[in-house]
mmCIF file with all atom_site columns, C-alpha atoms in Angstrom:
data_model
loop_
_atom_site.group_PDB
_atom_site.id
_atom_site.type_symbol
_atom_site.label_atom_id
_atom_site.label_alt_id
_atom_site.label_comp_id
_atom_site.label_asym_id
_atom_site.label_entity_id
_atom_site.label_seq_id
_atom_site.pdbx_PDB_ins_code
_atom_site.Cartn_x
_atom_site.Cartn_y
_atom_site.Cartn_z
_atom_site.occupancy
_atom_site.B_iso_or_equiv
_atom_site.pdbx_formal_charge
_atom_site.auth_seq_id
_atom_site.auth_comp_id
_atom_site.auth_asym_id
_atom_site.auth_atom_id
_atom_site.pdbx_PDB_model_num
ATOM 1   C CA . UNK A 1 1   ? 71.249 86.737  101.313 1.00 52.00 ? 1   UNK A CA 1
ATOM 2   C CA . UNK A 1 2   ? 70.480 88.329  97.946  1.00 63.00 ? 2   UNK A CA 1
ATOM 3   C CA . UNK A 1 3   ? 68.332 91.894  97.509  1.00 68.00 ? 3   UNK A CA 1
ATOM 4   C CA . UNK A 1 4   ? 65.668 90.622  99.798  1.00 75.00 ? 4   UNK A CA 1
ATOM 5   C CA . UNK A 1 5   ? 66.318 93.699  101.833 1.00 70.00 ? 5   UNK A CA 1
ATOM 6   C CA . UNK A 1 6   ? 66.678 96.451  99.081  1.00 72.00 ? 6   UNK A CA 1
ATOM 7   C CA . UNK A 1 7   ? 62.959 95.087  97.694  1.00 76.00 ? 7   UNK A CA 1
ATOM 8   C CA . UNK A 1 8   ? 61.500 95.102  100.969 1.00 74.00 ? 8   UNK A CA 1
ATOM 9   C CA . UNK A 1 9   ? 63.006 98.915  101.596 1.00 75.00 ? 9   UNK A CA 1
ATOM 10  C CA . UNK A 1 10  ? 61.339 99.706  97.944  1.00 76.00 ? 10  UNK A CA 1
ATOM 11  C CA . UNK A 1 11  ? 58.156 97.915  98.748  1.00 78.00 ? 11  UNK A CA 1
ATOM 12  C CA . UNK A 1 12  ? 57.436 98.950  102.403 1.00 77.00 ? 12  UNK A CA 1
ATOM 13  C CA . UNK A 1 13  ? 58.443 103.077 101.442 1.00 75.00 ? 13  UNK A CA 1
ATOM 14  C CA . UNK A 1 14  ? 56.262 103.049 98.418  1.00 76.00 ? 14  UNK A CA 1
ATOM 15  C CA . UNK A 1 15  ? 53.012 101.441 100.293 1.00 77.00 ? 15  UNK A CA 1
ATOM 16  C CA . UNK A 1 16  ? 54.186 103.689 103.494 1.00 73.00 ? 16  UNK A CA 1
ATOM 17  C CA . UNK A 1 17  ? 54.348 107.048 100.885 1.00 74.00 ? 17  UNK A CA 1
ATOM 18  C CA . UNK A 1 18  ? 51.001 106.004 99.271  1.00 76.00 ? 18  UNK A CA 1
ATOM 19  C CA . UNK A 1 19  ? 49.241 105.421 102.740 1.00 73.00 ? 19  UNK A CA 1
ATOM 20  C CA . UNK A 1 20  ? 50.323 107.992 104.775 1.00 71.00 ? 20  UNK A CA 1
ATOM 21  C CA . UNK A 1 21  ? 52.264 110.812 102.953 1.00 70.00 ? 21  UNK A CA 1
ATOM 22  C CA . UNK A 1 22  ? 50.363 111.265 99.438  1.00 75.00 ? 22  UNK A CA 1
ATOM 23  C CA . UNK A 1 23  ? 47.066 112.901 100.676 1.00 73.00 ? 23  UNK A CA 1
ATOM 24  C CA . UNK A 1 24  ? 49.379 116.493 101.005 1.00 71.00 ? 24  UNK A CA 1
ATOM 25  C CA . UNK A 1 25  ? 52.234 115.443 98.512  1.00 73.00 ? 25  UNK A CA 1
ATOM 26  C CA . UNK A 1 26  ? 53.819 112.126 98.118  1.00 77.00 ? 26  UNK A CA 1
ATOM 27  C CA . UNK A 1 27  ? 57.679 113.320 98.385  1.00 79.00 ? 27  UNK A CA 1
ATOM 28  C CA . UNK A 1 28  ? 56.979 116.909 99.760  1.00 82.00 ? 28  UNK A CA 1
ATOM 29  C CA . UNK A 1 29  ? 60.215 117.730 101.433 1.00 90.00 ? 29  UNK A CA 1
ATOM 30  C CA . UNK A 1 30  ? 59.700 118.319 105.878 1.00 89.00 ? 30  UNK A CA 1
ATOM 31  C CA . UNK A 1 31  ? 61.795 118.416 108.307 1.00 93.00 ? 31  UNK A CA 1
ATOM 32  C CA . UNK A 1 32  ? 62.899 115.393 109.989 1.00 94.00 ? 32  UNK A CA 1
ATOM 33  C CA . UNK A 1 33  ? 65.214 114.301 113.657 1.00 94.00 ? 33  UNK A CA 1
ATOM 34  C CA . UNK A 1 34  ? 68.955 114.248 112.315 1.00 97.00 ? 34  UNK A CA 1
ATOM 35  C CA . UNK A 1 35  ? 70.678 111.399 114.119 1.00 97.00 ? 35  UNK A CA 1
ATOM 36  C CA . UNK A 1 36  ? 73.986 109.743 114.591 1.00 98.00 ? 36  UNK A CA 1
ATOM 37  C CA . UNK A 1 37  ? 74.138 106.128 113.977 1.00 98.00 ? 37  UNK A CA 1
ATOM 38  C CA . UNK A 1 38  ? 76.990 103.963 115.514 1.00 98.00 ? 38  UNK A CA 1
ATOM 39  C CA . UNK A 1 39  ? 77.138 100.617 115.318 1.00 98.00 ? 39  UNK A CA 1
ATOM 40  C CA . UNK A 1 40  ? 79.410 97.787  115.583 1.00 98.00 ? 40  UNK A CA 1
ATOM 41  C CA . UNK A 1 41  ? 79.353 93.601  115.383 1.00 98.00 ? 41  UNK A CA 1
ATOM 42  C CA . UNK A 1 42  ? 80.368 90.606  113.287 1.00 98.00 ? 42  UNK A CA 1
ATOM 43  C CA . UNK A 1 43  ? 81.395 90.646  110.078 1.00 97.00 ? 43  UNK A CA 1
ATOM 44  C CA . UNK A 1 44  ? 79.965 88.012  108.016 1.00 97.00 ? 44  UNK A CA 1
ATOM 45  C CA . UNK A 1 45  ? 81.148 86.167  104.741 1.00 96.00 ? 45  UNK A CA 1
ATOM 46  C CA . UNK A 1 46  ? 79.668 82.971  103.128 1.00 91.00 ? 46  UNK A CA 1
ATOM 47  C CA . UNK A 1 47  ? 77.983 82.440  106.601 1.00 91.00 ? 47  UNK A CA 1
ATOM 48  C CA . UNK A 1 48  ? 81.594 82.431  108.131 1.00 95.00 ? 48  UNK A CA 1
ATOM 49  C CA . UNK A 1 49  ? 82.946 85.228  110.460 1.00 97.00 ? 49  UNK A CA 1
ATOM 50  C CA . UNK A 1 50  ? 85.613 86.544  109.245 1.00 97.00 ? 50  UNK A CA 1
ATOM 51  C CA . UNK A 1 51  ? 86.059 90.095  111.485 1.00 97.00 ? 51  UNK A CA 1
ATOM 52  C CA . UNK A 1 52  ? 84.784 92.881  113.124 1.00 98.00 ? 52  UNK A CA 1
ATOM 53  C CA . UNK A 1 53  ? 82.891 96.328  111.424 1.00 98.00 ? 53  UNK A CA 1
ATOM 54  C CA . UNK A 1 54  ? 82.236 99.333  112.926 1.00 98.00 ? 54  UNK A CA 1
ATOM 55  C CA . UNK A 1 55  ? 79.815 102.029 111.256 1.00 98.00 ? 55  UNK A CA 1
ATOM 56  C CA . UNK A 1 56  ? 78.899 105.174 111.057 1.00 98.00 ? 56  UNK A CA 1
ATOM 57  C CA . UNK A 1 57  ? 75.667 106.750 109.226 1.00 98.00 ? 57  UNK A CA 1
ATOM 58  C CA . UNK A 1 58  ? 74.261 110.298 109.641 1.00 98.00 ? 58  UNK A CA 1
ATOM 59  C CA . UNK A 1 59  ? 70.293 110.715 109.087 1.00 98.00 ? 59  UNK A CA 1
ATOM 60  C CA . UNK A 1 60  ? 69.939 113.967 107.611 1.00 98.00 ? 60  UNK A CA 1
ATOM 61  C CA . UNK A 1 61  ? 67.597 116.151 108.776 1.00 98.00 ? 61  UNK A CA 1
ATOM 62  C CA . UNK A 1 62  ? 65.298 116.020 105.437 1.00 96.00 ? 62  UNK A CA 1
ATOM 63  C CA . UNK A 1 63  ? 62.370 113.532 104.442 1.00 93.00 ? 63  UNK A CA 1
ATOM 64  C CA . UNK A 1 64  ? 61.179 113.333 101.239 1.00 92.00 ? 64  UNK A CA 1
ATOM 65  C CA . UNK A 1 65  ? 57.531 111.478 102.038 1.00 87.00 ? 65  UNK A CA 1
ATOM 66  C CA . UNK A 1 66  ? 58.876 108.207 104.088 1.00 88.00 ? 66  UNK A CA 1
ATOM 67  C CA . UNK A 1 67  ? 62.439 108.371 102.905 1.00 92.00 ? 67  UNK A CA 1
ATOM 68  C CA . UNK A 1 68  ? 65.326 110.079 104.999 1.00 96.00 ? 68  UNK A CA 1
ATOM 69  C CA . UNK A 1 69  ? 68.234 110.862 102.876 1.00 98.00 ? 69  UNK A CA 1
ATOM 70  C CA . UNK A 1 70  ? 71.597 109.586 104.825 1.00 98.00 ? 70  UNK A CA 1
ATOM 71  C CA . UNK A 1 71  ? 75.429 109.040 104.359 1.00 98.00 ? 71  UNK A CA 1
ATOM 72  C CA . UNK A 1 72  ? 77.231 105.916 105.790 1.00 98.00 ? 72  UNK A CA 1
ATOM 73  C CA . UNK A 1 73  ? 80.669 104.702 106.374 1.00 98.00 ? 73  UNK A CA 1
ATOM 74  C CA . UNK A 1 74  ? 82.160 101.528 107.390 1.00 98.00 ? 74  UNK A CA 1
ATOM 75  C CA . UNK A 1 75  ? 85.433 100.253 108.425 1.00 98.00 ? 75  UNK A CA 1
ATOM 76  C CA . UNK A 1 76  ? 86.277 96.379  109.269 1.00 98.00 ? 76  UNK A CA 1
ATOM 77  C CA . UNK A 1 77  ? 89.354 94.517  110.968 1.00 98.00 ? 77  UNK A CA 1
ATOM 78  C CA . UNK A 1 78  ? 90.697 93.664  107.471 1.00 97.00 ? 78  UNK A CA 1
ATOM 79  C CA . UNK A 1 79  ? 91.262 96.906  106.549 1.00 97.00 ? 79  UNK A CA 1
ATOM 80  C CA . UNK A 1 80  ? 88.151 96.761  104.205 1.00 97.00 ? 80  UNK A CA 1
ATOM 81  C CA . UNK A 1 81  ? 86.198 100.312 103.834 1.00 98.00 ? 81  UNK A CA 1
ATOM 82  C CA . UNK A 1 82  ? 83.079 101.278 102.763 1.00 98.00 ? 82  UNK A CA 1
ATOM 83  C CA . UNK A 1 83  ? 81.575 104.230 101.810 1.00 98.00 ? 83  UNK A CA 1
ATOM 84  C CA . UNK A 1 84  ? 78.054 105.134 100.371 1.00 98.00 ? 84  UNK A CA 1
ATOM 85  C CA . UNK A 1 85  ? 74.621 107.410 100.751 1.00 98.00 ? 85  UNK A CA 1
ATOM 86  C CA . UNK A 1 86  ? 71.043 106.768 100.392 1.00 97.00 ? 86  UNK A CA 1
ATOM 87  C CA . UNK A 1 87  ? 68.330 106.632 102.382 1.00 96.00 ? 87  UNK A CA 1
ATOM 88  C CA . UNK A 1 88  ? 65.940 105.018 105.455 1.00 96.00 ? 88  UNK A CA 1
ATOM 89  C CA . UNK A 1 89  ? 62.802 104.609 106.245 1.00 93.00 ? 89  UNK A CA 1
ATOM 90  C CA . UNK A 1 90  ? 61.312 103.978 109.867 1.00 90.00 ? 90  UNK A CA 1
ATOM 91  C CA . UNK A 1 91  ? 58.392 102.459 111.613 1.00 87.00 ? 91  UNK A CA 1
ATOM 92  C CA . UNK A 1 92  ? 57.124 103.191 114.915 1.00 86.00 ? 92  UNK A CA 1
ATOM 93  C CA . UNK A 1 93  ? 55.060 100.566 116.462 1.00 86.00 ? 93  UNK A CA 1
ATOM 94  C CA . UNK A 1 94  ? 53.516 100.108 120.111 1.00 78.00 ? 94  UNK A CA 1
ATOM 95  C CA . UNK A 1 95  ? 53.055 103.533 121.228 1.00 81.00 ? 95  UNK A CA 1
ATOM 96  C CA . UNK A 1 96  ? 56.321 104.618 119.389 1.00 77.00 ? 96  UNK A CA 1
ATOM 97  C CA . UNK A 1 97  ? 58.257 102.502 121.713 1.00 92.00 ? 97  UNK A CA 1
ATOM 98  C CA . UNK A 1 98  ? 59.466 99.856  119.539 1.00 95.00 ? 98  UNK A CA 1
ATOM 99  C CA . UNK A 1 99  ? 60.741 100.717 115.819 1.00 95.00 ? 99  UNK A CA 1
ATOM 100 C CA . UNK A 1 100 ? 62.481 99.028  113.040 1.00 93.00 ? 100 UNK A CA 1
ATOM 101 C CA . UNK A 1 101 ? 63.869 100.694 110.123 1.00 95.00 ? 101 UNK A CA 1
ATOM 102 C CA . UNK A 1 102 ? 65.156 99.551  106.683 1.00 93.00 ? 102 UNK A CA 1
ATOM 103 C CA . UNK A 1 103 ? 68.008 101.042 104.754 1.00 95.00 ? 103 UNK A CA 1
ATOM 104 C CA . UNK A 1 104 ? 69.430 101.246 101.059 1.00 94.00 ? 104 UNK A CA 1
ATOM 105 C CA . UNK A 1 105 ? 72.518 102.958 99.878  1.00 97.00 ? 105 UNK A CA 1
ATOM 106 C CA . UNK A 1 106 ? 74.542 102.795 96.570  1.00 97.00 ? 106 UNK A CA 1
ATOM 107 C CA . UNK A 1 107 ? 78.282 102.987 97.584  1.00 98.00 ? 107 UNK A CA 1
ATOM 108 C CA . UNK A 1 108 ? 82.030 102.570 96.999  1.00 98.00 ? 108 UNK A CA 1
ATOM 109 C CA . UNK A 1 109 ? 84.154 98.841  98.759  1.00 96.00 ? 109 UNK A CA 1
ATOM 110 C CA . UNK A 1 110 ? 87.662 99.895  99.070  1.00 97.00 ? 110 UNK A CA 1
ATOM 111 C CA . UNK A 1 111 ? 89.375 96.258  99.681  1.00 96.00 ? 111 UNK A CA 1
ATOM 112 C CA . UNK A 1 112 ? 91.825 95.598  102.300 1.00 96.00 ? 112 UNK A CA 1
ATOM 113 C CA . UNK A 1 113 ? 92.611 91.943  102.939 1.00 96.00 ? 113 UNK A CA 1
ATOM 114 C CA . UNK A 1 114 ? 88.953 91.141  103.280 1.00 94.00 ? 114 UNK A CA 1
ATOM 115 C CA . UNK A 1 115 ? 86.698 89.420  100.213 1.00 95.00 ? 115 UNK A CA 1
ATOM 116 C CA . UNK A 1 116 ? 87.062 89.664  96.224  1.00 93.00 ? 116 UNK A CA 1
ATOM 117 C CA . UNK A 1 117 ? 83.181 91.562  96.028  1.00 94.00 ? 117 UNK A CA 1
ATOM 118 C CA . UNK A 1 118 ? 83.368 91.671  92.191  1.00 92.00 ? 118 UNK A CA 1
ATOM 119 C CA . UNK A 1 119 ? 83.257 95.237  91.983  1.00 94.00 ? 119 UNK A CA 1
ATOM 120 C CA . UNK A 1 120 ? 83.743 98.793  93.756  1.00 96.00 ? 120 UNK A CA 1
ATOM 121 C CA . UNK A 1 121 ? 80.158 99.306  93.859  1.00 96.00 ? 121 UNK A CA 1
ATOM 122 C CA . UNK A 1 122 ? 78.251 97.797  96.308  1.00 96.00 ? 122 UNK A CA 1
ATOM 123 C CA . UNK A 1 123 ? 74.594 98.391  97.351  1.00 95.00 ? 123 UNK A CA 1
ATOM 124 C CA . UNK A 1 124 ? 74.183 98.177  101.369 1.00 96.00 ? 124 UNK A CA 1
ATOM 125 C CA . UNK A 1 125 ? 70.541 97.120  102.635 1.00 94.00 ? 125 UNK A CA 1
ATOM 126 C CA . UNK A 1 126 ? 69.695 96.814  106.101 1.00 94.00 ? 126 UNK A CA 1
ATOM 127 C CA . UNK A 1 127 ? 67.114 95.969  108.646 1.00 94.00 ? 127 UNK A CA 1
ATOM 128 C CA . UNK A 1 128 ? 67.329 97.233  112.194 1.00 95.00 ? 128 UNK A CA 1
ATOM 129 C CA . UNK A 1 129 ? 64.608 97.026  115.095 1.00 97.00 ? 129 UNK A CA 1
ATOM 130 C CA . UNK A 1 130 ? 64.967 98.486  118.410 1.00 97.00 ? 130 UNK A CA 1
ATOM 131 C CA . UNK A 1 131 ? 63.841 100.663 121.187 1.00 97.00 ? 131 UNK A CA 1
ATOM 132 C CA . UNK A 1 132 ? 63.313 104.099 121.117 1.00 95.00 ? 132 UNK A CA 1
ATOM 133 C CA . UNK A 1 133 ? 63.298 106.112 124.411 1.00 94.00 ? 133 UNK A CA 1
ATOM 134 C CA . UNK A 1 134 ? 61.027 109.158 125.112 1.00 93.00 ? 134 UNK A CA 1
ATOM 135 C CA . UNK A 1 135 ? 64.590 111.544 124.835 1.00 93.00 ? 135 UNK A CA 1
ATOM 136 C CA . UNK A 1 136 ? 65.031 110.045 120.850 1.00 92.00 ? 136 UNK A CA 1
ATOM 137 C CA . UNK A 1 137 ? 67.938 107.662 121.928 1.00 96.00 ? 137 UNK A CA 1
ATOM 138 C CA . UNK A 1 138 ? 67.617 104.433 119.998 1.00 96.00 ? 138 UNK A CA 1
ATOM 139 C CA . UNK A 1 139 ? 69.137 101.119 120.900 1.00 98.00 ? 139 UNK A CA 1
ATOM 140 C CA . UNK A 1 140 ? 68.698 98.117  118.048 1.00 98.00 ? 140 UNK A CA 1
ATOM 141 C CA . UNK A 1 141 ? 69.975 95.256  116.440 1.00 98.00 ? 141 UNK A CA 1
ATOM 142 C CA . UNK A 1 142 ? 71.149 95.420  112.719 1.00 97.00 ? 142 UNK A CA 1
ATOM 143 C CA . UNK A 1 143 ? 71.569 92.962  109.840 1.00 96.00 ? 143 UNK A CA 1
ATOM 144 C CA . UNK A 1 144 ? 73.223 94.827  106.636 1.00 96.00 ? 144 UNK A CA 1
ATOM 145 C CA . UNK A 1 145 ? 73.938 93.087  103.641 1.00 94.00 ? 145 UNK A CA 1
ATOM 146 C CA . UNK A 1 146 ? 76.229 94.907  100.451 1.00 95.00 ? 146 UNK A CA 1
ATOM 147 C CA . UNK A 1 147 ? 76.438 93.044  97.123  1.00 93.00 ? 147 UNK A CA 1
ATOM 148 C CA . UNK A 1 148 ? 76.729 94.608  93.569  1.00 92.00 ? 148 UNK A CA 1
ATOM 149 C CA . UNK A 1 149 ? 73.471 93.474  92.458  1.00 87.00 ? 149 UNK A CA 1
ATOM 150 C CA . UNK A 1 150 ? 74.733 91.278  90.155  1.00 88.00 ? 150 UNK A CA 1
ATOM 151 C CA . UNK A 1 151 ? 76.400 94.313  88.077  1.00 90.00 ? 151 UNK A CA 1
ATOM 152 C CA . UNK A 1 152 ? 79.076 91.804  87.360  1.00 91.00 ? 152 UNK A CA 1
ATOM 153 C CA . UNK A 1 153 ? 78.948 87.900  87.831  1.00 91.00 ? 153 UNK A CA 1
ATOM 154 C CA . UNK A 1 154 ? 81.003 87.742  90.851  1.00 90.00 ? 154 UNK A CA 1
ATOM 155 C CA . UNK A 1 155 ? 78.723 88.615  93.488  1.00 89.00 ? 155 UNK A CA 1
ATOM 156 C CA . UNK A 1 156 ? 79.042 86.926  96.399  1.00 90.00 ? 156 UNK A CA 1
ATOM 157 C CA . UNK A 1 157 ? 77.469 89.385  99.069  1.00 90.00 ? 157 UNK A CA 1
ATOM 158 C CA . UNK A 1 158 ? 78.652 90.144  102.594 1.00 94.00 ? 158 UNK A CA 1
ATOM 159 C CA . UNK A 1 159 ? 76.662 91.060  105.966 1.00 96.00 ? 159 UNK A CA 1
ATOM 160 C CA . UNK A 1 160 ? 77.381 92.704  109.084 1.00 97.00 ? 160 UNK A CA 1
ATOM 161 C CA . UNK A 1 161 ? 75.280 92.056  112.211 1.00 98.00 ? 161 UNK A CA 1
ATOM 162 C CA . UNK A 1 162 ? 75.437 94.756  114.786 1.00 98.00 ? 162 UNK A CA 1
ATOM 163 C CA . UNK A 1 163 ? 74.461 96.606  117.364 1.00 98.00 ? 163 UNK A CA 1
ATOM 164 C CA . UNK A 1 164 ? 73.435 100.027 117.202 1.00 98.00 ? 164 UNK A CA 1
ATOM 165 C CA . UNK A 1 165 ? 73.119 102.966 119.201 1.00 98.00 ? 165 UNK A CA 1
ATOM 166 C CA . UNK A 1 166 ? 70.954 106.036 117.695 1.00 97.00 ? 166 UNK A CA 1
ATOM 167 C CA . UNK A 1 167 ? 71.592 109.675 118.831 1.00 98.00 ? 167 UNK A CA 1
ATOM 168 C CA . UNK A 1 168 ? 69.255 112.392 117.839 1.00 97.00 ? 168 UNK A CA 1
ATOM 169 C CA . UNK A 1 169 ? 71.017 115.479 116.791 1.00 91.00 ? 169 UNK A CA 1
ATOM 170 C CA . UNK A 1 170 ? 69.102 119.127 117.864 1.00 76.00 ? 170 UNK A CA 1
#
């Protein structure tokens, strides 16, 4: 996977910001539902497993038009961290039942014993889609993928696919 996810975050916020947030201001700050995002699955390298990751990401309780500023951290079974912010953007669909969300966030890879990634900075994109019950509790499915963007010419990219349990915080 390459930064099919990080366009389609770019793409789908900027047509979402034109469509429905731009008529009052495009990135007029509002308040927004801070949530608690755990999630935890395969680790994926060179379409191999290799371990385990568990993450955690806070929503903050801001939007600026579509975008939700956020702060993530990962940890894997090979002692591999990760540590980054950016932001998300969700989609209700079918009543406000059914949702998916992309993700993009500039951060730091501290290596363990997992994967040479070319260099400390990796980029983390992800795609989740789910169910969202009347209370705010959200229960998805997540694909992430970090690379450096080709920063450097080792690049080889890594994924994570999860699943992900959404608490809204009052």
């Amino acid at each position: 996977m390459d930064g099919t996810l990080a366009v389609l975050f770019l793409l789908t916020g900027l047509i979402d910001m034109w469509v429905n947030h731009c008529a009052s201001s495009c990135v007029k700050p509002v308040a927004a539902i801070s949530r608690h995002v755990l999630s935890a699955g395969d680790l994926i390298f060179e379409a191999d497993s290799i371990g385990a990751e568990v993450y955690y990401r806070h929503d903050l309780p801001l939007r600026f038009g579509p975008f939700q500023p956020t702060i993530g951290a990962s940890i894997d079974s090979l002692g591999d961290a990760w540590v980054g912010l950016g932001a998300v953007n969700a989609f209700h669909l079918w009543d406000g039942k059914a949702f998916t969300q992309l993700s993009f966030m500039p951060g730091i890879w501290l290596r363990g014993k997992g994967p040479i990634m070319g260099h400390p900075v990796e980029f983390r994109s992800g795609i989740d889609a789910g169910y969202e019950r009347p209370d705010g509790m959200r229960y998805s499915i997540s694909l992430d993928h970090r690379s450096n963007g080709d920063i450097v010419p080792v690049n080889p990219g890594l994924e994570s696919l999860q699943l992900r349990v959404s608490i809204p915080n009052p």
